[in-house]
Amino acid sequence: MIITVIRMFNTVEIKKGLKNEFKIIQLSETESTNDALANLARCNEQSKTMLIASKQTKGKGRGEHSFYSPEGGLYMSLLYRKYDYKAIETVTALAACAVCRAIRKVTGKKARIKWINDVFVNTKKVCGILTRSEFSADDKDSQWVIVGIGINLTKPEQGFPEEIADIAGYLFDSTSCKAEELICEITDTLTDYLSGKKNDALEYYRKHSLTLSEKVVVKSPNGDYAAFAKSIEDDFSLRCIKEDGSEVVLHSGEVSVKIC
């Protein structure tokens, strides 16, 4: 008989460490923390609810991509109600900034942000972020945004799948994991950002970007193309110069960059 023990997070320690008050729901595993929390949001779950899991069976990435979510990771979703829909495009970037700050503070490792929603340490991706929202023009109380954050805390017992083995990384060895501290830092920083306390978030994002001033390949439905990442605009969009000299401003989507 094989018995698998899934690591659970210390919710008492998380509550004590948070500056902001959150309701915490913990699951040993779920298909998707974003989906589970969205279902609760539609049933009037309160703002500032955190849903955390140690494993996802159907983790989602951007577009139609799946997100590998084995035991040994942190999968958390945060629900905020009555968020201004006009500012929704900045949420993902602010979350990436919050994660980058938290990793640097808790681990001392030099995390950087790949536009727009991936966080890397050295040459390895350690975090992906996915936001979702629902807005109603006639019922502002129903408006909400959910920020989903997936972090590779430790190396999966079976390793990473071959297709991502070269790019996936993790933050801790099994004996040094500071998951609860990381959760608190991410949550408090992001909550401050979304409450209007953005401080130097934009400049911090620019400073720790691994995309800015680099040659990139922009993934486009009409065909990929090479460009130069010229600037990150005030709304966190990416201004690129194409090979023909024309400029394009990306508000969403995916770019690839050689990471070294």
mmCIF file of C-alpha atoms in Angstrom:
data_model
loop_
_atom_site.group_PDB
_atom_site.id
_atom_site.type_symbol
_atom_site.label_atom_id
_atom_site.label_comp_id
_atom_site.label_asym_id
_atom_site.label_seq_id
_atom_site.Cartn_x
_atom_site.Cartn_y
_atom_site.Cartn_z
ATOM 1 C CA MET A 1 0.000 0.000 0.000
ATOM 2 C CA ILE A 2 1.311 3.461 -0.970
ATOM 3 C CA ILE A 3 0.189 6.307 1.258
ATOM 4 C CA THR A 4 0.630 9.842 -0.051
ATOM 5 C CA VAL A 5 0.783 12.618 2.534
ATOM 6 C CA ILE A 6 -0.056 15.999 1.032
ATOM 7 C CA ARG A 7 1.501 19.011 2.729
ATOM 8 C CA MET A 8 -1.104 21.345 4.183
ATOM 9 C CA PHE A 9 -0.443 24.977 4.946
ATOM 10 C CA ASN A 10 -0.641 26.400 8.466
ATOM 11 C CA THR A 11 -3.681 28.661 8.256
ATOM 12 C CA VAL A 12 -3.243 29.877 11.848
ATOM 13 C CA GLU A 13 0.242 31.089 11.005
ATOM 14 C CA ILE A 14 -1.049 32.719 7.807
ATOM 15 C CA LYS A 15 -3.805 34.587 9.664
ATOM 16 C CA LYS A 16 -1.305 35.803 12.263
ATOM 17 C CA GLY A 17 1.116 36.955 9.557
ATOM 18 C CA LEU A 18 -1.383 38.875 7.424
ATOM 19 C CA LYS A 19 -1.826 42.620 7.858
ATOM 20 C CA ASN A 20 -5.085 42.429 5.912
ATOM 21 C CA GLU A 21 -7.972 40.302 7.151
ATOM 22 C CA PHE A 22 -8.819 37.399 4.832
ATOM 23 C CA LYS A 23 -11.141 34.446 4.992
ATOM 24 C CA ILE A 24 -9.003 31.372 4.250
ATOM 25 C CA ILE A 25 -10.287 28.205 2.603
ATOM 26 C CA GLN A 26 -7.818 25.346 2.277
ATOM 27 C CA LEU A 27 -8.156 22.237 0.109
ATOM 28 C CA SER A 28 -5.731 19.352 -0.137
ATOM 29 C CA GLU A 29 -6.366 19.334 -3.881
ATOM 30 C CA THR A 30 -8.803 20.735 -6.412
ATOM 31 C CA GLU A 31 -9.195 20.882 -10.160
ATOM 32 C CA SER A 32 -8.468 24.625 -10.211
ATOM 33 C CA THR A 33 -8.386 27.137 -7.360
ATOM 34 C CA ASN A 34 -9.601 29.852 -9.747
ATOM 35 C CA ASP A 35 -12.591 27.788 -10.832
ATOM 36 C CA ALA A 36 -13.435 26.761 -7.279
ATOM 37 C CA LEU A 37 -13.299 30.349 -6.010
ATOM 38 C CA ALA A 38 -15.236 31.660 -9.018
ATOM 39 C CA ASN A 39 -18.050 29.259 -8.168
ATOM 40 C CA LEU A 40 -18.076 30.621 -4.627
ATOM 41 C CA ALA A 41 -17.963 34.222 -5.899
ATOM 42 C CA ARG A 42 -21.116 33.601 -7.930
ATOM 43 C CA CYS A 43 -22.729 32.450 -4.677
ATOM 44 C CA ASN A 44 -21.856 35.740 -2.979
ATOM 45 C CA GLU A 45 -18.629 34.678 -1.259
ATOM 46 C CA GLN A 46 -17.181 37.660 0.592
ATOM 47 C CA SER A 47 -14.423 39.892 -0.701
ATOM 48 C CA LYS A 48 -10.903 39.110 0.508
ATOM 49 C CA THR A 49 -11.332 35.367 0.442
ATOM 50 C CA MET A 50 -8.252 33.223 -0.148
ATOM 51 C CA LEU A 51 -8.480 29.683 -1.477
ATOM 52 C CA ILE A 52 -5.274 27.656 -1.282
ATOM 53 C CA ALA A 53 -4.443 24.124 -2.365
ATOM 54 C CA SER A 54 -1.390 21.898 -2.380
ATOM 55 C CA LYS A 55 -2.274 20.304 -5.708
ATOM 56 C CA GLN A 56 -4.400 21.022 -8.792
ATOM 57 C CA THR A 57 -5.594 18.328 -11.151
ATOM 58 C CA LYS A 58 -6.664 20.689 -13.947
ATOM 59 C CA GLY A 59 -4.554 23.789 -13.426
ATOM 60 C CA LYS A 60 -5.025 26.449 -16.094
ATOM 61 C CA GLY A 61 -2.523 28.715 -17.754
ATOM 62 C CA ARG A 62 -3.023 31.517 -20.249
ATOM 63 C CA GLY A 63 -5.217 30.761 -23.245
ATOM 64 C CA GLU A 64 -5.761 27.036 -23.639
ATOM 65 C CA HIS A 65 -2.544 26.088 -21.880
ATOM 66 C CA SER A 66 -2.605 23.813 -18.848
ATOM 67 C CA PHE A 67 -0.538 24.620 -15.763
ATOM 68 C CA TYR A 68 1.399 21.722 -14.234
ATOM 69 C CA SER A 69 0.279 21.705 -10.598
ATOM 70 C CA PRO A 70 1.658 18.727 -8.667
ATOM 71 C CA GLU A 71 2.039 18.352 -4.933
ATOM 72 C CA GLY A 72 4.946 20.490 -3.773
ATOM 73 C CA GLY A 73 3.511 23.724 -5.078
ATOM 74 C CA LEU A 74 1.432 26.599 -3.798
ATOM 75 C CA TYR A 75 -1.781 27.244 -5.697
ATOM 76 C CA MET A 76 -3.706 30.217 -4.356
ATOM 77 C CA SER A 77 -6.551 32.375 -5.578
ATOM 78 C CA LEU A 78 -7.615 35.679 -4.058
ATOM 79 C CA LEU A 79 -11.094 37.165 -4.456
ATOM 80 C CA TYR A 80 -11.686 40.930 -4.479
ATOM 81 C CA ARG A 81 -15.157 42.408 -4.918
ATOM 82 C CA LYS A 82 -16.231 45.775 -6.377
ATOM 83 C CA TYR A 83 -12.954 46.175 -8.235
ATOM 84 C CA ASP A 84 -12.917 48.923 -10.854
ATOM 85 C CA TYR A 85 -13.314 47.222 -14.223
ATOM 86 C CA LYS A 86 -11.416 50.102 -15.881
ATOM 87 C CA ALA A 87 -8.270 49.012 -14.023
ATOM 88 C CA ILE A 88 -8.644 45.280 -14.676
ATOM 89 C CA GLU A 89 -5.816 45.167 -17.236
ATOM 90 C CA THR A 90 -3.271 46.149 -14.588
ATOM 91 C CA VAL A 91 -4.199 43.434 -12.071
ATOM 92 C CA THR A 92 -2.038 40.683 -13.556
ATOM 93 C CA ALA A 93 1.028 42.925 -13.714
ATOM 94 C CA LEU A 94 0.498 44.124 -10.147
ATOM 95 C CA ALA A 95 0.255 40.491 -9.022
ATOM 96 C CA ALA A 96 3.529 39.674 -10.781
ATOM 97 C CA CYS A 97 5.125 42.633 -9.033
ATOM 98 C CA ALA A 98 3.788 41.455 -5.646
ATOM 99 C CA VAL A 99 5.115 37.923 -6.206
ATOM 100 C CA CYS A 100 8.513 39.199 -7.334
ATOM 101 C CA ARG A 101 8.808 41.393 -4.228
ATOM 102 C CA ALA A 102 7.733 38.563 -1.941
ATOM 103 C CA ILE A 103 10.190 36.047 -3.388
ATOM 104 C CA ARG A 104 13.051 38.514 -3.065
ATOM 105 C CA LYS A 105 12.118 39.358 0.534
ATOM 106 C CA VAL A 106 11.421 35.820 1.778
ATOM 107 C CA THR A 107 14.103 33.874 -0.103
ATOM 108 C CA GLY A 108 16.728 36.475 -0.974
ATOM 109 C CA LYS A 109 16.675 35.150 -4.542
ATOM 110 C CA LYS A 110 16.765 37.589 -7.449
ATOM 111 C CA ALA A 111 13.339 37.100 -8.959
ATOM 112 C CA ARG A 112 12.486 38.865 -12.234
ATOM 113 C CA ILE A 113 9.313 39.351 -14.245
ATOM 114 C CA LYS A 114 8.757 38.129 -17.795
ATOM 115 C CA TRP A 115 6.021 40.280 -19.324
ATOM 116 C CA ILE A 116 3.338 40.026 -18.423
ATOM 117 C CA ASN A 117 2.621 37.370 -15.825
ATOM 118 C CA ASP A 118 5.547 34.990 -15.269
ATOM 119 C CA VAL A 119 8.142 35.212 -12.501
ATOM 120 C CA PHE A 120 11.595 33.728 -12.979
ATOM 121 C CA VAL A 121 14.541 33.031 -10.698
ATOM 122 C CA ASN A 122 17.738 32.894 -12.706
ATOM 123 C CA THR A 123 16.706 31.135 -15.920
ATOM 124 C CA LYS A 124 13.820 29.130 -14.441
ATOM 125 C CA LYS A 125 10.120 29.926 -14.252
ATOM 126 C CA VAL A 126 8.862 29.579 -10.695
ATOM 127 C CA CYS A 127 5.465 31.274 -10.897
ATOM 128 C CA GLY A 128 2.560 31.825 -13.264
ATOM 129 C CA ILE A 129 -0.408 34.142 -12.729
ATOM 130 C CA LEU A 130 -3.911 34.053 -14.183
ATOM 131 C CA THR A 131 -6.685 36.544 -13.440
ATOM 132 C CA ARG A 132 -10.377 36.323 -14.192
ATOM 133 C CA SER A 133 -13.274 38.645 -13.533
ATOM 134 C CA GLU A 134 -16.990 39.170 -13.891
ATOM 135 C CA PHE A 135 -18.688 42.552 -14.169
ATOM 136 C CA SER A 136 -22.294 43.608 -14.379
ATOM 137 C CA ALA A 137 -23.305 47.049 -15.588
ATOM 138 C CA ASP A 138 -26.484 47.067 -13.474
ATOM 139 C CA ASP A 139 -25.215 45.413 -10.293
ATOM 140 C CA LYS A 140 -21.900 46.704 -8.986
ATOM 141 C CA ASP A 141 -22.057 44.366 -5.981
ATOM 142 C CA SER A 142 -21.652 41.405 -8.332
ATOM 143 C CA GLN A 143 -18.369 42.694 -9.775
ATOM 144 C CA TRP A 144 -15.315 40.734 -8.763
ATOM 145 C CA VAL A 145 -11.804 39.826 -9.781
ATOM 146 C CA ILE A 146 -9.899 36.673 -8.869
ATOM 147 C CA VAL A 147 -6.117 36.517 -8.974
ATOM 148 C CA GLY A 148 -4.732 32.993 -9.338
ATOM 149 C CA ILE A 149 -1.089 32.431 -8.458
ATOM 150 C CA GLY A 150 0.785 29.163 -8.925
ATOM 151 C CA ILE A 151 4.278 28.821 -7.434
ATOM 152 C CA ASN A 152 6.688 25.886 -7.552
ATOM 153 C CA LEU A 153 7.740 25.747 -3.914
ATOM 154 C CA THR A 154 9.808 22.562 -4.034
ATOM 155 C CA LYS A 155 10.882 20.089 -6.692
ATOM 156 C CA PRO A 156 8.086 17.621 -7.546
ATOM 157 C CA GLU A 157 8.786 14.109 -6.308
ATOM 158 C CA GLN A 158 8.657 12.783 -9.882
ATOM 159 C CA GLY A 159 10.437 15.796 -11.338
ATOM 160 C CA PHE A 160 9.005 18.095 -13.994
ATOM 161 C CA PRO A 161 7.544 16.747 -17.251
ATOM 162 C CA GLU A 162 10.015 16.571 -20.122
ATOM 163 C CA GLU A 163 8.349 19.413 -22.035
ATOM 164 C CA ILE A 164 8.986 21.925 -19.226
ATOM 165 C CA ALA A 165 11.997 20.378 -17.486
ATOM 166 C CA ASP A 166 14.416 22.875 -19.051
ATOM 167 C CA ILE A 167 12.471 25.944 -17.984
ATOM 168 C CA ALA A 168 10.719 25.054 -14.692
ATOM 169 C CA GLY A 169 12.339 25.876 -11.376
ATOM 170 C CA TYR A 170 11.443 25.945 -7.679
ATOM 171 C CA LEU A 171 12.157 28.101 -4.647
ATOM 172 C CA PHE A 172 12.989 25.871 -1.692
ATOM 173 C CA ASP A 173 14.461 22.535 -0.784
ATOM 174 C CA SER A 174 12.124 20.364 1.278
ATOM 175 C CA THR A 175 13.531 21.490 4.633
ATOM 176 C CA SER A 176 13.639 25.258 4.100
ATOM 177 C CA CYS A 177 10.161 25.965 2.731
ATOM 178 C CA LYS A 178 8.659 29.230 3.992
ATOM 179 C CA ALA A 179 5.305 28.908 2.260
ATOM 180 C CA GLU A 180 3.212 30.659 4.904
ATOM 181 C CA GLU A 181 5.511 33.687 4.990
ATOM 182 C CA LEU A 182 5.433 33.848 1.193
ATOM 183 C CA ILE A 183 1.616 33.694 1.170
ATOM 184 C CA CYS A 184 1.398 36.595 3.619
ATOM 185 C CA GLU A 185 3.855 38.795 1.721
ATOM 186 C CA ILE A 186 2.158 38.221 -1.634
ATOM 187 C CA THR A 187 -1.348 38.740 -0.272
ATOM 188 C CA ASP A 188 -0.605 41.905 1.699
ATOM 189 C CA THR A 189 1.402 43.511 -1.097
ATOM 190 C CA LEU A 190 -1.201 42.747 -3.766
ATOM 191 C CA THR A 191 -4.046 43.886 -1.517
ATOM 192 C CA ASP A 192 -2.268 47.195 -0.920
ATOM 193 C CA TYR A 193 -1.781 47.601 -4.669
ATOM 194 C CA LEU A 194 -5.431 46.924 -5.434
ATOM 195 C CA SER A 195 -6.487 49.312 -2.669
ATOM 196 C CA GLY A 196 -4.701 52.133 -4.464
ATOM 197 C CA LYS A 197 -1.376 51.961 -2.627
ATOM 198 C CA LYS A 198 0.636 51.267 -5.771
ATOM 199 C CA ASN A 199 3.646 53.244 -4.551
ATOM 200 C CA ASP A 200 6.532 52.380 -6.861
ATOM 201 C CA ALA A 201 4.938 49.273 -8.404
ATOM 202 C CA LEU A 202 5.401 50.446 -11.990
ATOM 203 C CA GLU A 203 9.046 51.406 -11.552
ATOM 204 C CA TYR A 204 9.686 48.209 -9.618
ATOM 205 C CA TYR A 205 8.119 46.198 -12.431
ATOM 206 C CA ARG A 206 10.311 47.970 -14.985
ATOM 207 C CA LYS A 207 13.450 47.571 -12.876
ATOM 208 C CA HIS A 208 12.970 43.834 -12.453
ATOM 209 C CA SER A 209 11.690 43.078 -15.946
ATOM 210 C CA LEU A 210 13.674 40.504 -17.909
ATOM 211 C CA THR A 211 11.790 41.451 -21.093
ATOM 212 C CA LEU A 212 12.518 45.166 -21.296
ATOM 213 C CA SER A 213 15.254 46.213 -23.790
ATOM 214 C CA GLU A 214 15.509 42.659 -25.146
ATOM 215 C CA LYS A 215 14.831 41.026 -28.490
ATOM 216 C CA VAL A 216 11.546 39.134 -28.258
ATOM 217 C CA VAL A 217 9.249 37.008 -30.363
ATOM 218 C CA VAL A 218 5.622 38.121 -30.161
ATOM 219 C CA LYS A 219 3.090 35.319 -30.372
ATOM 220 C CA SER A 220 0.275 36.454 -32.658
ATOM 221 C CA PRO A 221 -2.811 34.733 -34.142
ATOM 222 C CA ASN A 222 -1.673 36.127 -37.499
ATOM 223 C CA GLY A 223 1.821 34.717 -37.146
ATOM 224 C CA ASP A 224 4.724 35.206 -34.759
ATOM 225 C CA TYR A 225 7.129 38.067 -35.373
ATOM 226 C CA ALA A 226 10.412 39.357 -33.989
ATOM 227 C CA ALA A 227 10.605 42.703 -32.232
ATOM 228 C CA PHE A 228 12.536 44.766 -29.697
ATOM 229 C CA ALA A 229 10.917 45.426 -26.303
ATOM 230 C CA LYS A 230 11.245 49.200 -26.165
ATOM 231 C CA SER A 231 9.297 50.202 -23.055
ATOM 232 C CA ILE A 232 6.735 49.237 -20.459
ATOM 233 C CA GLU A 233 4.001 51.852 -20.552
ATOM 234 C CA ASP A 234 2.243 53.372 -17.555
ATOM 235 C CA ASP A 235 -0.592 50.821 -17.862
ATOM 236 C CA PHE A 236 1.969 47.947 -17.943
ATOM 237 C CA SER A 237 1.462 47.401 -21.681
ATOM 238 C CA LEU A 238 4.577 46.527 -23.688
ATOM 239 C CA ARG A 239 5.696 48.798 -26.534
ATOM 240 C CA CYS A 240 7.707 46.920 -29.158
ATOM 241 C CA ILE A 241 9.550 47.959 -32.309
ATOM 242 C CA LYS A 242 9.056 45.514 -35.172
ATOM 243 C CA GLU A 243 11.808 44.701 -37.653
ATOM 244 C CA ASP A 244 10.282 47.059 -40.218
ATOM 245 C CA GLY A 245 10.587 49.947 -37.747
ATOM 246 C CA SER A 246 6.896 50.189 -36.915
ATOM 247 C CA GLU A 247 5.764 50.121 -33.302
ATOM 248 C CA VAL A 248 3.083 48.038 -31.624
ATOM 249 C CA VAL A 249 1.698 48.267 -28.089
ATOM 250 C CA LEU A 250 0.721 44.961 -26.503
ATOM 251 C CA HIS A 251 -1.897 44.987 -23.757
ATOM 252 C CA SER A 252 -2.098 41.222 -23.470
ATOM 253 C CA GLY A 253 -0.711 38.139 -25.133
ATOM 254 C CA GLU A 254 2.563 36.267 -24.966
ATOM 255 C CA VAL A 255 6.154 37.043 -25.859
ATOM 256 C CA SER A 256 9.196 34.817 -25.674
ATOM 257 C CA VAL A 257 12.657 36.074 -24.784
ATOM 258 C CA LYS A 258 16.045 34.439 -24.453
ATOM 259 C CA ILE A 259 16.705 34.274 -20.717
ATOM 260 C CA CYS A 260 20.249 34.294 -19.424
#
